[in-house]
PDB file of C-alpha atoms in Angstrom:
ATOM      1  CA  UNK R  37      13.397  52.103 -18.738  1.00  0.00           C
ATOM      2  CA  UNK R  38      15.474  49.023 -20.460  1.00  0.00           C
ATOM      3  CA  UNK R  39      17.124  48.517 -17.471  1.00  0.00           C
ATOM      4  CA  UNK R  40      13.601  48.097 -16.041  1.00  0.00           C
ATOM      5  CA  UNK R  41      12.495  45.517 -18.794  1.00  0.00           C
ATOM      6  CA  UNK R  42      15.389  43.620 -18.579  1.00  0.00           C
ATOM      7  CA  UNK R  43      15.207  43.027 -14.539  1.00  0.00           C
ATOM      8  CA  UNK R  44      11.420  41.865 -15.215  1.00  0.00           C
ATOM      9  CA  UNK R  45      11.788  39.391 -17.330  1.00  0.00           C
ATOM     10  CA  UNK R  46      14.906  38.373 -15.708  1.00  0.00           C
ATOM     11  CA  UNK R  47      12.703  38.062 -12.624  1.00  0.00           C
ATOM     12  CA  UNK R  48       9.887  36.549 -14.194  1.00  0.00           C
ATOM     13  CA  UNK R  49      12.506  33.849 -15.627  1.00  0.00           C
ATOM     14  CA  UNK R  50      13.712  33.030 -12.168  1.00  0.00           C
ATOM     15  CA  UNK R  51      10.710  32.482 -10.919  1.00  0.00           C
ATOM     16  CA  UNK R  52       9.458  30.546 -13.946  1.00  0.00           C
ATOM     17  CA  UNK R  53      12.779  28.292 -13.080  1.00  0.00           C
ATOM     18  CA  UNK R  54      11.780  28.228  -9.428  1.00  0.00           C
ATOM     19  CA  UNK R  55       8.416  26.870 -10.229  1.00  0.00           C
ATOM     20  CA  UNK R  56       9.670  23.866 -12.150  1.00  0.00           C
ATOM     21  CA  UNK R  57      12.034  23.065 -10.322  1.00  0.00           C
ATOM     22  CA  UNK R  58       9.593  22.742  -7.067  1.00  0.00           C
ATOM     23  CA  UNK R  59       6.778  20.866  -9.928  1.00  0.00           C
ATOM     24  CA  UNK R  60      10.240  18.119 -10.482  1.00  0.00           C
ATOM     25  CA  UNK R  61      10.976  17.351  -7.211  1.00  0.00           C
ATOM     26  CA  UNK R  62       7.187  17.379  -6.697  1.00  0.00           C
ATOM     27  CA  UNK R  63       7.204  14.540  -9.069  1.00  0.00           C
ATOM     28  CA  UNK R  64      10.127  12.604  -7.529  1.00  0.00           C
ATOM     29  CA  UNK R  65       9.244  12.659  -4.419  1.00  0.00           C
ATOM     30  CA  UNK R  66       5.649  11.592  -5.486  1.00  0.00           C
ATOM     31  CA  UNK R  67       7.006   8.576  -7.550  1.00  0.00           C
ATOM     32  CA  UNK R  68       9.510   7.518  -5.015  1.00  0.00           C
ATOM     33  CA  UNK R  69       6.319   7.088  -2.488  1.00  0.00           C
ATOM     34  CA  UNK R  70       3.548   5.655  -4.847  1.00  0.00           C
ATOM     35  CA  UNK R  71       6.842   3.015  -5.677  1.00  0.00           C
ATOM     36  CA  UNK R  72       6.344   1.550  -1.842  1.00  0.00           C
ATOM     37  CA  UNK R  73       2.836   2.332  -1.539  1.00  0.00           C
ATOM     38  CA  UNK R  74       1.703  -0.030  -4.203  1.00  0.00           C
ATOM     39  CA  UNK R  75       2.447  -2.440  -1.602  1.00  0.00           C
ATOM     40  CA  UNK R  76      -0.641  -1.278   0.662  1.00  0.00           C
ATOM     41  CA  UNK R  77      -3.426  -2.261  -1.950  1.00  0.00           C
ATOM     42  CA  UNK R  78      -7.171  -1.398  -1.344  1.00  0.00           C
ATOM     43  CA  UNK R  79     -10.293  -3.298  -0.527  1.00  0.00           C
ATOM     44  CA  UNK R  80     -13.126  -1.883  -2.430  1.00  0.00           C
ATOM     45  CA  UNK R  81     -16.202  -4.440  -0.847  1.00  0.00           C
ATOM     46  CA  UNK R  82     -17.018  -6.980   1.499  1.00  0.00           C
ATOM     47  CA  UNK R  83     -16.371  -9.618  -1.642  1.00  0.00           C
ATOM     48  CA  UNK R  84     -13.102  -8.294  -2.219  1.00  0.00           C
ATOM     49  CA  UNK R  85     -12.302  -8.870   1.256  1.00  0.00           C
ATOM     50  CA  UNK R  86     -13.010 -12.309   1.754  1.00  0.00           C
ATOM     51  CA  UNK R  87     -11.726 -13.173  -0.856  1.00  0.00           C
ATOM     52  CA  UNK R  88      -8.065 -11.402  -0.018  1.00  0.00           C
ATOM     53  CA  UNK R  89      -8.389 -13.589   3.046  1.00  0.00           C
ATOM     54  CA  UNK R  90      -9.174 -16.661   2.021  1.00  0.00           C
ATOM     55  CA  UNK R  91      -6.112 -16.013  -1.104  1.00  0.00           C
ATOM     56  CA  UNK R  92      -3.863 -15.305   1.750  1.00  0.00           C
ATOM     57  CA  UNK R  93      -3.038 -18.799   3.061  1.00  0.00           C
ATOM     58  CA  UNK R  94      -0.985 -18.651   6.291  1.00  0.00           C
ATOM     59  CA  UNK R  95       0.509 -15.226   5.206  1.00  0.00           C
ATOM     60  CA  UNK R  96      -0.142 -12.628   7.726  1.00  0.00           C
ATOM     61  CA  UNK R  97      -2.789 -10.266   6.528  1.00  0.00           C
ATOM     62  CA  UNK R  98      -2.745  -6.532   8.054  1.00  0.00           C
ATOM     63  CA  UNK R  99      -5.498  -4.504   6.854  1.00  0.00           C
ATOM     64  CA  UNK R 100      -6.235  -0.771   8.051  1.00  0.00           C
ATOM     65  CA  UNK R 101      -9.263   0.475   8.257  1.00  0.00           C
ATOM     66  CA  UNK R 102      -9.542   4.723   7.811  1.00  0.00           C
ATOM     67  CA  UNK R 103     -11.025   7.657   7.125  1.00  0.00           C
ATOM     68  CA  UNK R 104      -9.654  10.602   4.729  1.00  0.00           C
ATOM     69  CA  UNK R 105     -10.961  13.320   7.070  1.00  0.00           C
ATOM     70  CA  UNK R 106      -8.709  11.085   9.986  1.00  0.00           C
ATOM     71  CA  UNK R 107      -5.714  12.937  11.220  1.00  0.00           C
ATOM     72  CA  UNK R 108      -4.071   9.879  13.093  1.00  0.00           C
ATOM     73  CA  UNK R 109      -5.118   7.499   9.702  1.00  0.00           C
ATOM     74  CA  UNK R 110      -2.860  10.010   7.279  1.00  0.00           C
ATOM     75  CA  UNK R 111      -0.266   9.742   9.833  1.00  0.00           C
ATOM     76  CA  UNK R 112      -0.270   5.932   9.854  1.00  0.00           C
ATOM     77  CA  UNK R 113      -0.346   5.629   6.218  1.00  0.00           C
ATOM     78  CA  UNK R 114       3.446   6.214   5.027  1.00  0.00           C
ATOM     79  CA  UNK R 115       4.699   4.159   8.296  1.00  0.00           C
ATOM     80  CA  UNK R 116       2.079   1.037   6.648  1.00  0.00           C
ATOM     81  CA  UNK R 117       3.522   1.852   3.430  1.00  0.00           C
ATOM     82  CA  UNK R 118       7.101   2.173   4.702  1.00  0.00           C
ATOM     83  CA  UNK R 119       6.358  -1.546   6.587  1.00  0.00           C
ATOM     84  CA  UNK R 120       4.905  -2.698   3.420  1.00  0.00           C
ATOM     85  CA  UNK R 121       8.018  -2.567   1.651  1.00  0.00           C
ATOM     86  CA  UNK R 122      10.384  -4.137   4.511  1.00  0.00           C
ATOM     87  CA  UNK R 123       7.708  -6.902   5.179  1.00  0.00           C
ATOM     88  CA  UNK R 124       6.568  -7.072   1.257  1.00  0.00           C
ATOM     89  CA  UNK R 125       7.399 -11.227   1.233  1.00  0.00           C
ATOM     90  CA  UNK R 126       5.848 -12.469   4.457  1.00  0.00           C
ATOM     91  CA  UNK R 127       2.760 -10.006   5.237  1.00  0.00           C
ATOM     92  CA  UNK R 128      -0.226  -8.549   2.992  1.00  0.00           C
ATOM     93  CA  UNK R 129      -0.664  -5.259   3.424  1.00  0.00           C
ATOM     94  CA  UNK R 130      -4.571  -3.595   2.749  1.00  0.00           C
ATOM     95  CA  UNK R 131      -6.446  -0.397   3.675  1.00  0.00           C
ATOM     96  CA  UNK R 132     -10.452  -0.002   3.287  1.00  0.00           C
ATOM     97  CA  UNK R 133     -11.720   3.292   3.716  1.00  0.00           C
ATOM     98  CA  UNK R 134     -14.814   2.778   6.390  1.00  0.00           C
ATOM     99  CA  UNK R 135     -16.851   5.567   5.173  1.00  0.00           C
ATOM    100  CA  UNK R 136     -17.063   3.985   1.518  1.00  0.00           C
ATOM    101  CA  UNK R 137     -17.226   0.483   3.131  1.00  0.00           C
ATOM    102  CA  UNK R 138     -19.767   1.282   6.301  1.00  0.00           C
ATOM    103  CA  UNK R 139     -20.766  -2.925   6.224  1.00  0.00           C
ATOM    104  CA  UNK R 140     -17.143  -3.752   6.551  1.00  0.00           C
ATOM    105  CA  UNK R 141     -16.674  -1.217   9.334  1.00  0.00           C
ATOM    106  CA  UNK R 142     -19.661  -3.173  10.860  1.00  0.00           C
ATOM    107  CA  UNK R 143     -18.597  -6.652  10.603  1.00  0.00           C
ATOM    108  CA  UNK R 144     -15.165  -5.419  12.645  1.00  0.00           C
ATOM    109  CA  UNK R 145     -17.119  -3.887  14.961  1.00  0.00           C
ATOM    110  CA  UNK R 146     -14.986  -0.360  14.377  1.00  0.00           C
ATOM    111  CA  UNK R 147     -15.278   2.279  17.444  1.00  0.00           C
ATOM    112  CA  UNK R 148     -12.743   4.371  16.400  1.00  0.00           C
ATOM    113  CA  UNK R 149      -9.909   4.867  13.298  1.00  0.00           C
ATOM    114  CA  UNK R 150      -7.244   4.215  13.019  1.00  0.00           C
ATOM    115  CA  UNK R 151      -8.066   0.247  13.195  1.00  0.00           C
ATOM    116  CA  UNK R 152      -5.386  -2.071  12.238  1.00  0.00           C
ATOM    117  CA  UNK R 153      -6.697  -5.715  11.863  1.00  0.00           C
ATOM    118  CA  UNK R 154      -4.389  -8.883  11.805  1.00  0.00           C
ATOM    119  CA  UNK R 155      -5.815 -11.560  10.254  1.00  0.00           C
ATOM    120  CA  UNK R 156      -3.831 -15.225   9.955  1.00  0.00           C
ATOM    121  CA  UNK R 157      -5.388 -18.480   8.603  1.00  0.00           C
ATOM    122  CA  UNK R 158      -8.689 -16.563   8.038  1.00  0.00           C
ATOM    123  CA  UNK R 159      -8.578 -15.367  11.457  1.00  0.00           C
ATOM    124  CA  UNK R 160      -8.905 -12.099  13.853  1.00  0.00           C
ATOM    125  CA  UNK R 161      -5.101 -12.527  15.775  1.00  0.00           C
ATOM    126  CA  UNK R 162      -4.832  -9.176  16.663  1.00  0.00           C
ATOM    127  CA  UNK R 163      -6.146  -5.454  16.547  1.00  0.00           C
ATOM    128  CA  UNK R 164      -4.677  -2.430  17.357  1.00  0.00           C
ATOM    129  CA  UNK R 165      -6.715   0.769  17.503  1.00  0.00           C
ATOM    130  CA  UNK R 166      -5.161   4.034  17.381  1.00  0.00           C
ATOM    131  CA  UNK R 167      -1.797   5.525  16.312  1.00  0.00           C
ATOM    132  CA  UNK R 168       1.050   3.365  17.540  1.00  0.00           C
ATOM    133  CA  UNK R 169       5.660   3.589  16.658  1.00  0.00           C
ATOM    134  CA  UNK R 170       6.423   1.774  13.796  1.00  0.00           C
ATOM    135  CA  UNK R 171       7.741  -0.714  16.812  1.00  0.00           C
ATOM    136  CA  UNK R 172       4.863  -1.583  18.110  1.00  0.00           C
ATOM    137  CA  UNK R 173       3.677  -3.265  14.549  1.00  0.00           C
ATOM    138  CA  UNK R 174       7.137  -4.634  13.866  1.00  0.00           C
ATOM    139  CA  UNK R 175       6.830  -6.356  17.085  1.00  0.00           C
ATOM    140  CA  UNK R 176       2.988  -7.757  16.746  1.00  0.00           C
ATOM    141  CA  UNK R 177       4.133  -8.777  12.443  1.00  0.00           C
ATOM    142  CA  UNK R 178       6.922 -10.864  14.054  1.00  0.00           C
ATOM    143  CA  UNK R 179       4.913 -12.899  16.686  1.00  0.00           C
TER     144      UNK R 179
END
């Protein structure tokens, strides 16, 4: 019957230690990844947005425009966030979530998410909708 105790608790220890250990590398891993995605900041209106691109001067502006029920958009979102960080001196990087902002999904005219707008000098260069490589955006940020 001690021999019985003693396993338990020995077993409810490990676990215990099992748990925390998964809760800090939770934690690391979340830091490590809110570190490069405070590069992507949010647009919360149709204010807020003109104003980021009239702020922006000649820097290239890349804003994506989601949904949190989209599949492809929570795909997109670390490889933005990854870009974010290489491209943090030359390019603005902004999401605006289309069913919170349903004007600003108007004024881009959005038929379908994920919708990745360029904007340079206050204007439309380029839009990509859909899921694209990492590639394909390195290659339309460098023109």
């Amino acid at each position: 019957m001690n021999r019985l105790k003693t396993l338990s608790k020995t077993r409810t220890l490990l676990l215990a230690l099992i748990f925390i250990a998964i809760a800090f590398l939770s934690c690391i891993r979340g830091n490590s990844s809110s570190k490069i995605e405070k590069n992507v900041k949010s647009i919360k209106n149709v204010n807020e947005l003109k104003d980021v691109i009239k702020s922006a001067g000649d820097k290239l502006v890349l804003i994506d425009l989601y949904a949190d029920w989209c599949i492809p958009c929570k795909k997109l979102s670390p490889l933005l966030a990854n870009l974010s960080e290489i491209f943090k001196e030359s390019v603005l990087f902004y999401k605006i979530d289309i069913d919170k902002n349903p004007g600003i999904a108007q004024l881009f005219k959005v038929a379908g998410i994920p919708l990745v707008i360029f904007i340079k000098n206050q204007a439309v260069v380029y839009a990509l909708q859909g899921l694209a490589s990492e590639n394909e955006y390195i290659r339309i940020i460098k023109r």
